[in-house]
Amino acid sequence: MEIIHLSEINSTNDYAKELAKEGKRNFVVLADKQNNGKGRWGRVWYSDEGGLYFSIVLDSKKYNPKVVNLLVPICIIETLKNYVDKELGIKFPNDIMVKVNGSYKKLGGILTELTDDYMIIGIGINVNNQIRNEIREIAISLKEITGKEIDKVEVFNDFLKTFESYLEKLKNKEIDDYEILKKYKKYSITIGKIVKIFLSNNEVITGKVYDIDFDGVILGTEKGIERIPSGICIHVR
Ligand code: BTN
């Protein structure tokens, strides 16, 4: 995959989108810092120097976006496993969490933007960046966990290698969609938990997560089984 490396940009997702609109596919935009990093649901993604910020553009007709959405957090976990000696997990739908002193903190996030023609997968990982005070309770960096500076280009290359190798295996049918789902569930820290799901229409649903599939979570609530598509859910607590 072609890599476009920029020293700074507003958002790698936005930059990638401009190129995607012109028909460009199969490339990655990597930036050393973002001045207007975007998180899910219109939130800000602090993107100070030292963190890893990149966006991958794929043809959404060539790859199943629902499978790619599960695959990306798997590849992040499998990459980061080699850098931290702590439990890593995926919080539904795709927050990358690490367990430190008994509680989970966010190490990375994914913002996917999808059209019928292309998908932009934006990934942010806290590698050496200083975590801002306002999010210190909920977020952490690799450097803070390990006490040392990590080569973020190496982390990026490891991730890309893992991701491309899975894509190749999917293409060659050496691995199928259900094996990806199974791996996702293995890394999920949400299955089996009692959660509060905040929906985009301001509704809050409480229940136990029985299962996760390609479309979202299956929740056992007072009213019975409810299916919550990942697209309508703001966050899980
Ligand atoms: C989240 O809210 O958890 C998703 C965060 C995604 C951040 C990444 S950083 C690279 C890419 N460019 C952006 O503006 N956002 C994503």
PDB file of C-alpha atoms and ligand atoms in Angstrom:
ATOM      1  CA  MET A   1       0.000   0.000   0.000  1.00  0.00           C
ATOM      2  CA  GLU A   2       1.241   3.475  -0.856  1.00  0.00           C
ATOM      3  CA  ILE A   3       2.062   5.625   2.185  1.00  0.00           C
ATOM      4  CA  ILE A   4       1.695   9.408   2.130  1.00  0.00           C
ATOM      5  CA  HIS A   5       3.607  10.806   5.102  1.00  0.00           C
ATOM      6  CA  LEU A   6       2.840  14.389   6.145  1.00  0.00           C
ATOM      7  CA  SER A   7       4.394  16.301   9.013  1.00  0.00           C
ATOM      8  CA  GLU A   8       1.135  17.990   9.918  1.00  0.00           C
ATOM      9  CA  ILE A   9      -2.437  18.195   8.662  1.00  0.00           C
ATOM     10  CA  ASN A  10      -5.889  19.052   9.987  1.00  0.00           C
ATOM     11  CA  SER A  11      -7.152  15.475   9.844  1.00  0.00           C
ATOM     12  CA  THR A  12      -5.723  12.493   7.950  1.00  0.00           C
ATOM     13  CA  ASN A  13      -9.317  11.298   7.385  1.00  0.00           C
ATOM     14  CA  ASP A  14     -10.251  14.581   5.664  1.00  0.00           C
ATOM     15  CA  TYR A  15      -7.060  14.613   3.580  1.00  0.00           C
ATOM     16  CA  ALA A  16      -7.608  10.983   2.583  1.00  0.00           C
ATOM     17  CA  LYS A  17     -11.236  11.769   1.670  1.00  0.00           C
ATOM     18  CA  GLU A  18     -10.198  14.433  -0.846  1.00  0.00           C
ATOM     19  CA  LEU A  19      -7.986  11.885  -2.618  1.00  0.00           C
ATOM     20  CA  ALA A  20     -10.629   9.157  -2.337  1.00  0.00           C
ATOM     21  CA  LYS A  21     -13.149  11.454  -4.023  1.00  0.00           C
ATOM     22  CA  GLU A  22     -10.750  11.728  -6.962  1.00  0.00           C
ATOM     23  CA  GLY A  23     -10.794   7.935  -7.234  1.00  0.00           C
ATOM     24  CA  LYS A  24      -7.592   7.053  -5.360  1.00  0.00           C
ATOM     25  CA  ARG A  25      -7.704   3.748  -3.418  1.00  0.00           C
ATOM     26  CA  ASN A  26      -5.380   1.459  -1.439  1.00  0.00           C
ATOM     27  CA  PHE A  27      -3.269   4.063   0.280  1.00  0.00           C
ATOM     28  CA  VAL A  28      -2.501   5.371   3.745  1.00  0.00           C
ATOM     29  CA  VAL A  29      -2.155   8.955   4.923  1.00  0.00           C
ATOM     30  CA  LEU A  30       0.121   9.206   7.966  1.00  0.00           C
ATOM     31  CA  ALA A  31       0.700  12.445   9.892  1.00  0.00           C
ATOM     32  CA  ASP A  32       3.011  13.363  12.755  1.00  0.00           C
ATOM     33  CA  LYS A  33       0.360  15.634  14.214  1.00  0.00           C
ATOM     34  CA  GLN A  34      -3.179  16.735  13.431  1.00  0.00           C
ATOM     35  CA  ASN A  35      -4.525  20.207  14.056  1.00  0.00           C
ATOM     36  CA  ASN A  36      -8.155  19.158  13.907  1.00  0.00           C
ATOM     37  CA  GLY A  37      -8.193  15.442  14.702  1.00  0.00           C
ATOM     38  CA  LYS A  38     -11.685  13.986  14.658  1.00  0.00           C
ATOM     39  CA  GLY A  39     -13.102  11.358  17.005  1.00  0.00           C
ATOM     40  CA  ARG A  40     -16.348   9.443  16.725  1.00  0.00           C
ATOM     41  CA  TRP A  41     -19.647  11.331  16.994  1.00  0.00           C
ATOM     42  CA  GLY A  42     -18.108  14.716  16.253  1.00  0.00           C
ATOM     43  CA  ARG A  43     -15.736  14.601  19.199  1.00  0.00           C
ATOM     44  CA  VAL A  44     -12.194  15.971  19.139  1.00  0.00           C
ATOM     45  CA  TRP A  45      -9.242  13.563  18.925  1.00  0.00           C
ATOM     46  CA  TYR A  46      -6.266  15.281  20.544  1.00  0.00           C
ATOM     47  CA  SER A  47      -3.428  14.693  18.127  1.00  0.00           C
ATOM     48  CA  ASP A  48      -0.256  16.087  19.640  1.00  0.00           C
ATOM     49  CA  GLU A  49       3.210  15.189  18.379  1.00  0.00           C
ATOM     50  CA  GLY A  50       4.322  11.695  19.429  1.00  0.00           C
ATOM     51  CA  GLY A  51       1.061   9.894  18.691  1.00  0.00           C
ATOM     52  CA  LEU A  52       0.267   7.774  15.668  1.00  0.00           C
ATOM     53  CA  TYR A  53      -2.399   9.198  13.348  1.00  0.00           C
ATOM     54  CA  PHE A  54      -3.236   7.602  10.034  1.00  0.00           C
ATOM     55  CA  SER A  55      -6.068   6.821   7.636  1.00  0.00           C
ATOM     56  CA  ILE A  56      -6.359   3.886   5.266  1.00  0.00           C
ATOM     57  CA  VAL A  57      -8.493   4.080   2.127  1.00  0.00           C
ATOM     58  CA  LEU A  58      -9.936   0.883   0.657  1.00  0.00           C
ATOM     59  CA  ASP A  59     -12.433   0.168  -2.096  1.00  0.00           C
ATOM     60  CA  SER A  60     -15.650  -0.691  -0.254  1.00  0.00           C
ATOM     61  CA  LYS A  61     -16.764  -2.914  -3.110  1.00  0.00           C
ATOM     62  CA  LYS A  62     -13.616  -5.051  -2.849  1.00  0.00           C
ATOM     63  CA  TYR A  63     -13.707  -5.571   0.903  1.00  0.00           C
ATOM     64  CA  ASN A  64     -16.687  -6.080   3.167  1.00  0.00           C
ATOM     65  CA  PRO A  65     -16.688  -2.985   5.417  1.00  0.00           C
ATOM     66  CA  LYS A  66     -18.379  -4.896   8.257  1.00  0.00           C
ATOM     67  CA  VAL A  67     -15.530  -7.400   8.306  1.00  0.00           C
ATOM     68  CA  VAL A  68     -12.837  -4.729   7.917  1.00  0.00           C
ATOM     69  CA  ASN A  69     -14.405  -2.894  10.875  1.00  0.00           C
ATOM     70  CA  LEU A  70     -13.826  -5.932  13.069  1.00  0.00           C
ATOM     71  CA  LEU A  71     -10.432  -6.668  11.565  1.00  0.00           C
ATOM     72  CA  VAL A  72      -8.837  -3.276  12.257  1.00  0.00           C
ATOM     73  CA  PRO A  73      -9.076  -3.407  16.082  1.00  0.00           C
ATOM     74  CA  ILE A  74      -7.843  -7.039  15.978  1.00  0.00           C
ATOM     75  CA  CYS A  75      -4.743  -5.928  14.051  1.00  0.00           C
ATOM     76  CA  ILE A  76      -4.114  -3.053  16.467  1.00  0.00           C
ATOM     77  CA  ILE A  77      -4.281  -5.427  19.443  1.00  0.00           C
ATOM     78  CA  GLU A  78      -2.035  -7.998  17.747  1.00  0.00           C
ATOM     79  CA  THR A  79       0.484  -5.257  16.980  1.00  0.00           C
ATOM     80  CA  LEU A  80       0.464  -3.611  20.405  1.00  0.00           C
ATOM     81  CA  LYS A  81       0.783  -6.972  22.173  1.00  0.00           C
ATOM     82  CA  ASN A  82       4.448  -6.876  21.181  1.00  0.00           C
ATOM     83  CA  TYR A  83       4.986  -3.513  22.834  1.00  0.00           C
ATOM     84  CA  VAL A  84       3.114  -3.770  26.153  1.00  0.00           C
ATOM     85  CA  ASP A  85       3.020  -6.479  28.721  1.00  0.00           C
ATOM     86  CA  LYS A  86      -0.510  -5.638  29.869  1.00  0.00           C
ATOM     87  CA  GLU A  87      -3.955  -6.958  29.020  1.00  0.00           C
ATOM     88  CA  LEU A  88      -5.326  -5.338  25.873  1.00  0.00           C
ATOM     89  CA  GLY A  89      -8.921  -5.487  24.711  1.00  0.00           C
ATOM     90  CA  ILE A  90     -11.552  -4.057  22.406  1.00  0.00           C
ATOM     91  CA  LYS A  91     -14.380  -2.067  23.932  1.00  0.00           C
ATOM     92  CA  PHE A  92     -17.411  -2.156  21.648  1.00  0.00           C
ATOM     93  CA  PRO A  93     -17.398  -1.122  18.920  1.00  0.00           C
ATOM     94  CA  ASN A  94     -13.736  -0.377  18.438  1.00  0.00           C
ATOM     95  CA  ASP A  95     -11.951   1.378  21.285  1.00  0.00           C
ATOM     96  CA  ILE A  96      -8.549  -0.079  22.035  1.00  0.00           C
ATOM     97  CA  MET A  97      -8.232  -0.452  25.793  1.00  0.00           C
ATOM     98  CA  VAL A  98      -5.441  -1.453  28.158  1.00  0.00           C
ATOM     99  CA  LYS A  99      -5.817  -2.622  31.741  1.00  0.00           C
ATOM    100  CA  VAL A 100      -3.628  -0.633  34.108  1.00  0.00           C
ATOM    101  CA  ASN A 101      -3.887  -1.030  37.893  1.00  0.00           C
ATOM    102  CA  GLY A 102      -7.186  -2.840  37.565  1.00  0.00           C
ATOM    103  CA  SER A 103      -8.978  -0.424  35.275  1.00  0.00           C
ATOM    104  CA  TYR A 104      -9.214  -0.053  31.527  1.00  0.00           C
ATOM    105  CA  LYS A 105      -7.920   3.069  29.799  1.00  0.00           C
ATOM    106  CA  LYS A 106      -8.141   4.049  26.169  1.00  0.00           C
ATOM    107  CA  LEU A 107      -4.997   3.583  24.124  1.00  0.00           C
ATOM    108  CA  GLY A 108      -6.466   4.066  20.678  1.00  0.00           C
ATOM    109  CA  GLY A 109      -9.566   4.743  18.631  1.00  0.00           C
ATOM    110  CA  ILE A 110     -10.905   4.170  15.147  1.00  0.00           C
ATOM    111  CA  LEU A 111     -13.082   6.457  13.046  1.00  0.00           C
ATOM    112  CA  THR A 112     -14.484   4.795   9.942  1.00  0.00           C
ATOM    113  CA  GLU A 113     -16.156   6.817   7.222  1.00  0.00           C
ATOM    114  CA  LEU A 114     -18.011   4.761   4.666  1.00  0.00           C
ATOM    115  CA  THR A 115     -19.542   5.399   1.244  1.00  0.00           C
ATOM    116  CA  ASP A 116     -20.668   2.932  -1.425  1.00  0.00           C
ATOM    117  CA  ASP A 117     -17.331   3.471  -3.186  1.00  0.00           C
ATOM    118  CA  TYR A 118     -14.684   3.740  -0.507  1.00  0.00           C
ATOM    119  CA  MET A 119     -14.039   3.337   3.180  1.00  0.00           C
ATOM    120  CA  ILE A 120     -11.712   5.538   5.189  1.00  0.00           C
ATOM    121  CA  ILE A 121     -10.408   3.920   8.333  1.00  0.00           C
ATOM    122  CA  GLY A 122      -8.867   6.531  10.610  1.00  0.00           C
ATOM    123  CA  ILE A 123      -6.698   5.218  13.424  1.00  0.00           C
ATOM    124  CA  GLY A 124      -5.270   7.096  16.378  1.00  0.00           C
ATOM    125  CA  ILE A 125      -2.907   5.421  18.848  1.00  0.00           C
ATOM    126  CA  ASN A 126      -1.393   7.098  21.896  1.00  0.00           C
ATOM    127  CA  VAL A 127       2.241   6.112  21.509  1.00  0.00           C
ATOM    128  CA  ASN A 128       4.583   8.802  22.902  1.00  0.00           C
ATOM    129  CA  ASN A 129       2.177  11.732  23.002  1.00  0.00           C
ATOM    130  CA  GLN A 130       1.530  13.462  26.295  1.00  0.00           C
ATOM    131  CA  ILE A 131      -2.079  12.753  27.364  1.00  0.00           C
ATOM    132  CA  ARG A 132      -3.928  16.018  27.987  1.00  0.00           C
ATOM    133  CA  ASN A 133      -5.096  16.659  31.555  1.00  0.00           C
ATOM    134  CA  GLU A 134      -8.790  16.674  30.634  1.00  0.00           C
ATOM    135  CA  ILE A 135      -8.641  13.032  29.505  1.00  0.00           C
ATOM    136  CA  ARG A 136      -6.025  11.611  31.878  1.00  0.00           C
ATOM    137  CA  GLU A 137      -8.673   9.640  33.782  1.00  0.00           C
ATOM    138  CA  ILE A 138      -9.763   7.736  30.699  1.00  0.00           C
ATOM    139  CA  ALA A 139      -6.745   7.641  28.369  1.00  0.00           C
ATOM    140  CA  ILE A 140      -3.117   6.540  28.481  1.00  0.00           C
ATOM    141  CA  SER A 141      -0.131   6.233  26.122  1.00  0.00           C
ATOM    142  CA  LEU A 142       2.289   3.387  25.420  1.00  0.00           C
ATOM    143  CA  LYS A 143       5.114   5.554  26.738  1.00  0.00           C
ATOM    144  CA  GLU A 144       3.325   6.102  30.038  1.00  0.00           C
ATOM    145  CA  ILE A 145       2.726   2.383  30.440  1.00  0.00           C
ATOM    146  CA  THR A 146       6.212   1.192  29.524  1.00  0.00           C
ATOM    147  CA  GLY A 147       8.184   4.159  30.803  1.00  0.00           C
ATOM    148  CA  LYS A 148      10.090   4.441  27.549  1.00  0.00           C
ATOM    149  CA  GLU A 149       9.862   6.094  24.158  1.00  0.00           C
ATOM    150  CA  ILE A 150       8.526   3.692  21.511  1.00  0.00           C
ATOM    151  CA  ASP A 151       9.471   3.796  17.817  1.00  0.00           C
ATOM    152  CA  LYS A 152       6.110   4.794  16.375  1.00  0.00           C
ATOM    153  CA  VAL A 153       7.140   4.170  12.766  1.00  0.00           C
ATOM    154  CA  GLU A 154       7.894   0.591  13.769  1.00  0.00           C
ATOM    155  CA  VAL A 155       4.443   0.302  15.390  1.00  0.00           C
ATOM    156  CA  PHE A 156       2.891   1.690  12.197  1.00  0.00           C
ATOM    157  CA  ASN A 157       4.835  -0.719   9.950  1.00  0.00           C
ATOM    158  CA  ASP A 158       3.968  -3.692  12.169  1.00  0.00           C
ATOM    159  CA  PHE A 159       0.296  -2.772  12.062  1.00  0.00           C
ATOM    160  CA  LEU A 160       0.254  -2.348   8.294  1.00  0.00           C
ATOM    161  CA  LYS A 161       2.028  -5.645   7.746  1.00  0.00           C
ATOM    162  CA  THR A 162      -0.463  -7.471   9.971  1.00  0.00           C
ATOM    163  CA  PHE A 163      -3.456  -5.754   8.356  1.00  0.00           C
ATOM    164  CA  GLU A 164      -2.307  -6.361   4.782  1.00  0.00           C
ATOM    165  CA  SER A 165      -1.559  -9.989   5.529  1.00  0.00           C
ATOM    166  CA  TYR A 166      -5.107 -10.525   6.892  1.00  0.00           C
ATOM    167  CA  LEU A 167      -6.604  -8.762   3.845  1.00  0.00           C
ATOM    168  CA  GLU A 168      -4.602 -11.049   1.588  1.00  0.00           C
ATOM    169  CA  LYS A 169      -5.758 -14.107   3.522  1.00  0.00           C
ATOM    170  CA  LEU A 170      -9.378 -12.970   3.280  1.00  0.00           C
ATOM    171  CA  LYS A 171      -8.993 -12.381  -0.439  1.00  0.00           C
ATOM    172  CA  ASN A 172      -7.475 -15.835  -0.970  1.00  0.00           C
ATOM    173  CA  LYS A 173     -10.128 -17.401   1.281  1.00  0.00           C
ATOM    174  CA  GLU A 174      -7.435 -18.754   3.613  1.00  0.00           C
ATOM    175  CA  ILE A 175      -9.460 -17.253   6.433  1.00  0.00           C
ATOM    176  CA  ASP A 176     -13.185 -16.490   6.481  1.00  0.00           C
ATOM    177  CA  ASP A 177     -15.338 -13.718   7.931  1.00  0.00           C
ATOM    178  CA  TYR A 178     -16.396 -15.866  10.885  1.00  0.00           C
ATOM    179  CA  GLU A 179     -12.807 -16.451  11.960  1.00  0.00           C
ATOM    180  CA  ILE A 180     -12.418 -12.677  12.085  1.00  0.00           C
ATOM    181  CA  LEU A 181     -15.594 -12.375  14.159  1.00  0.00           C
ATOM    182  CA  LYS A 182     -14.335 -15.114  16.475  1.00  0.00           C
ATOM    183  CA  LYS A 183     -11.023 -13.292  17.013  1.00  0.00           C
ATOM    184  CA  TYR A 184     -12.848 -10.010  17.600  1.00  0.00           C
ATOM    185  CA  LYS A 185     -14.978 -11.683  20.257  1.00  0.00           C
ATOM    186  CA  LYS A 186     -11.894 -13.206  21.859  1.00  0.00           C
ATOM    187  CA  TYR A 187     -10.455  -9.707  22.335  1.00  0.00           C
ATOM    188  CA  SER A 188     -13.779  -8.112  23.281  1.00  0.00           C
ATOM    189  CA  ILE A 189     -13.995  -6.792  26.839  1.00  0.00           C
ATOM    190  CA  THR A 190     -17.683  -5.957  26.347  1.00  0.00           C
ATOM    191  CA  ILE A 191     -19.180  -9.445  25.959  1.00  0.00           C
ATOM    192  CA  GLY A 192     -20.766 -10.696  29.179  1.00  0.00           C
ATOM    193  CA  LYS A 193     -20.766  -7.240  30.788  1.00  0.00           C
ATOM    194  CA  ILE A 194     -23.741  -5.264  32.012  1.00  0.00           C
ATOM    195  CA  VAL A 195     -23.588  -2.079  29.993  1.00  0.00           C
ATOM    196  CA  LYS A 196     -25.397   1.174  29.444  1.00  0.00           C
ATOM    197  CA  ILE A 197     -25.780   1.932  25.782  1.00  0.00           C
ATOM    198  CA  PHE A 198     -26.226   5.563  24.828  1.00  0.00           C
ATOM    199  CA  LEU A 199     -28.111   5.862  21.572  1.00  0.00           C
ATOM    200  CA  SER A 200     -27.925   8.781  19.199  1.00  0.00           C
ATOM    201  CA  ASN A 201     -31.593   9.660  19.907  1.00  0.00           C
ATOM    202  CA  ASN A 202     -30.636  10.247  23.587  1.00  0.00           C
ATOM    203  CA  GLU A 203     -32.197   6.970  24.700  1.00  0.00           C
ATOM    204  CA  VAL A 204     -30.190   4.909  27.186  1.00  0.00           C
ATOM    205  CA  ILE A 205     -30.575   1.123  27.293  1.00  0.00           C
ATOM    206  CA  THR A 206     -29.187  -1.069  30.070  1.00  0.00           C
ATOM    207  CA  GLY A 207     -28.584  -4.764  29.636  1.00  0.00           C
ATOM    208  CA  LYS A 208     -26.134  -7.615  29.463  1.00  0.00           C
ATOM    209  CA  VAL A 209     -24.164  -8.119  26.274  1.00  0.00           C
ATOM    210  CA  TYR A 210     -24.861 -11.687  25.156  1.00  0.00           C
ATOM    211  CA  ASP A 211     -23.115 -11.541  21.865  1.00  0.00           C
ATOM    212  CA  ILE A 212     -21.550  -9.397  19.159  1.00  0.00           C
ATOM    213  CA  ASP A 213     -21.873  -9.985  15.437  1.00  0.00           C
ATOM    214  CA  PHE A 214     -21.140  -8.164  12.180  1.00  0.00           C
ATOM    215  CA  ASP A 215     -24.004  -5.728  12.796  1.00  0.00           C
ATOM    216  CA  GLY A 216     -23.715  -4.825  16.445  1.00  0.00           C
ATOM    217  CA  VAL A 217     -24.426  -6.100  19.951  1.00  0.00           C
ATOM    218  CA  ILE A 218     -27.125  -8.444  21.161  1.00  0.00           C
ATOM    219  CA  LEU A 219     -28.324  -7.237  24.505  1.00  0.00           C
ATOM    220  CA  GLY A 220     -30.471  -8.927  27.139  1.00  0.00           C
ATOM    221  CA  THR A 221     -32.660  -6.215  28.715  1.00  0.00           C
ATOM    222  CA  GLU A 222     -35.717  -6.096  31.006  1.00  0.00           C
ATOM    223  CA  LYS A 223     -37.856  -6.116  27.902  1.00  0.00           C
ATOM    224  CA  GLY A 224     -36.088  -9.079  26.334  1.00  0.00           C
ATOM    225  CA  ILE A 225     -33.430  -9.428  23.703  1.00  0.00           C
ATOM    226  CA  GLU A 226     -32.545  -6.259  21.823  1.00  0.00           C
ATOM    227  CA  ARG A 227     -30.221  -5.862  18.894  1.00  0.00           C
ATOM    228  CA  ILE A 228     -28.214  -2.627  18.883  1.00  0.00           C
ATOM    229  CA  PRO A 229     -26.531  -1.838  15.559  1.00  0.00           C
ATOM    230  CA  SER A 230     -23.087  -0.268  16.041  1.00  0.00           C
ATOM    231  CA  GLY A 231     -24.136   2.605  13.815  1.00  0.00           C
ATOM    232  CA  ILE A 232     -26.795   3.969  16.163  1.00  0.00           C
ATOM    233  CA  CYS A 233     -24.859   3.568  19.375  1.00  0.00           C
ATOM    234  CA  ILE A 234     -22.865   6.467  20.746  1.00  0.00           C
ATOM    235  CA  HIS A 235     -21.024   4.695  23.492  1.00  0.00           C
ATOM    236  CA  VAL A 236     -21.018   1.825  25.913  1.00  0.00           C
ATOM    237  CA  ARG A 237     -20.258   2.178  29.606  1.00  0.00           C
TER     238      ARG A 237
HETATM  239  C1  BTN B   1     -12.529   7.654  18.479  1.00  0.00           C
HETATM  240  O1  BTN B   1     -13.325   8.573  18.750  1.00  0.00           O
HETATM  241  O2  BTN B   1     -12.262   6.780  19.300  1.00  0.00           O
HETATM  242  C2  BTN B   1     -11.899   7.575  17.103  1.00  0.00           C
HETATM  243  C3  BTN B   1     -10.634   8.358  16.999  1.00  0.00           C
HETATM  244  C4  BTN B   1      -9.995   8.295  15.630  1.00  0.00           C
HETATM  245  C5  BTN B   1      -8.793   9.208  15.506  1.00  0.00           C
HETATM  246  C6  BTN B   1      -8.058   9.035  14.202  1.00  0.00           C
HETATM  247  S1  BTN B   1      -6.478   9.809  14.189  1.00  0.00           S
HETATM  248  C7  BTN B   1      -6.330   9.553  12.476  1.00  0.00           C
HETATM  249  C8  BTN B   1      -7.693   9.796  11.876  1.00  0.00           C
HETATM  250  N1  BTN B   1      -7.879  11.187  11.540  1.00  0.00           N
HETATM  251  C9  BTN B   1      -8.818  11.774  12.295  1.00  0.00           C
HETATM  252  O3  BTN B   1      -9.147  12.971  12.231  1.00  0.00           O
HETATM  253  N2  BTN B   1      -9.333  10.869  13.142  1.00  0.00           N
HETATM  254  C10 BTN B   1      -8.762   9.556  12.966  1.00  0.00           C
END
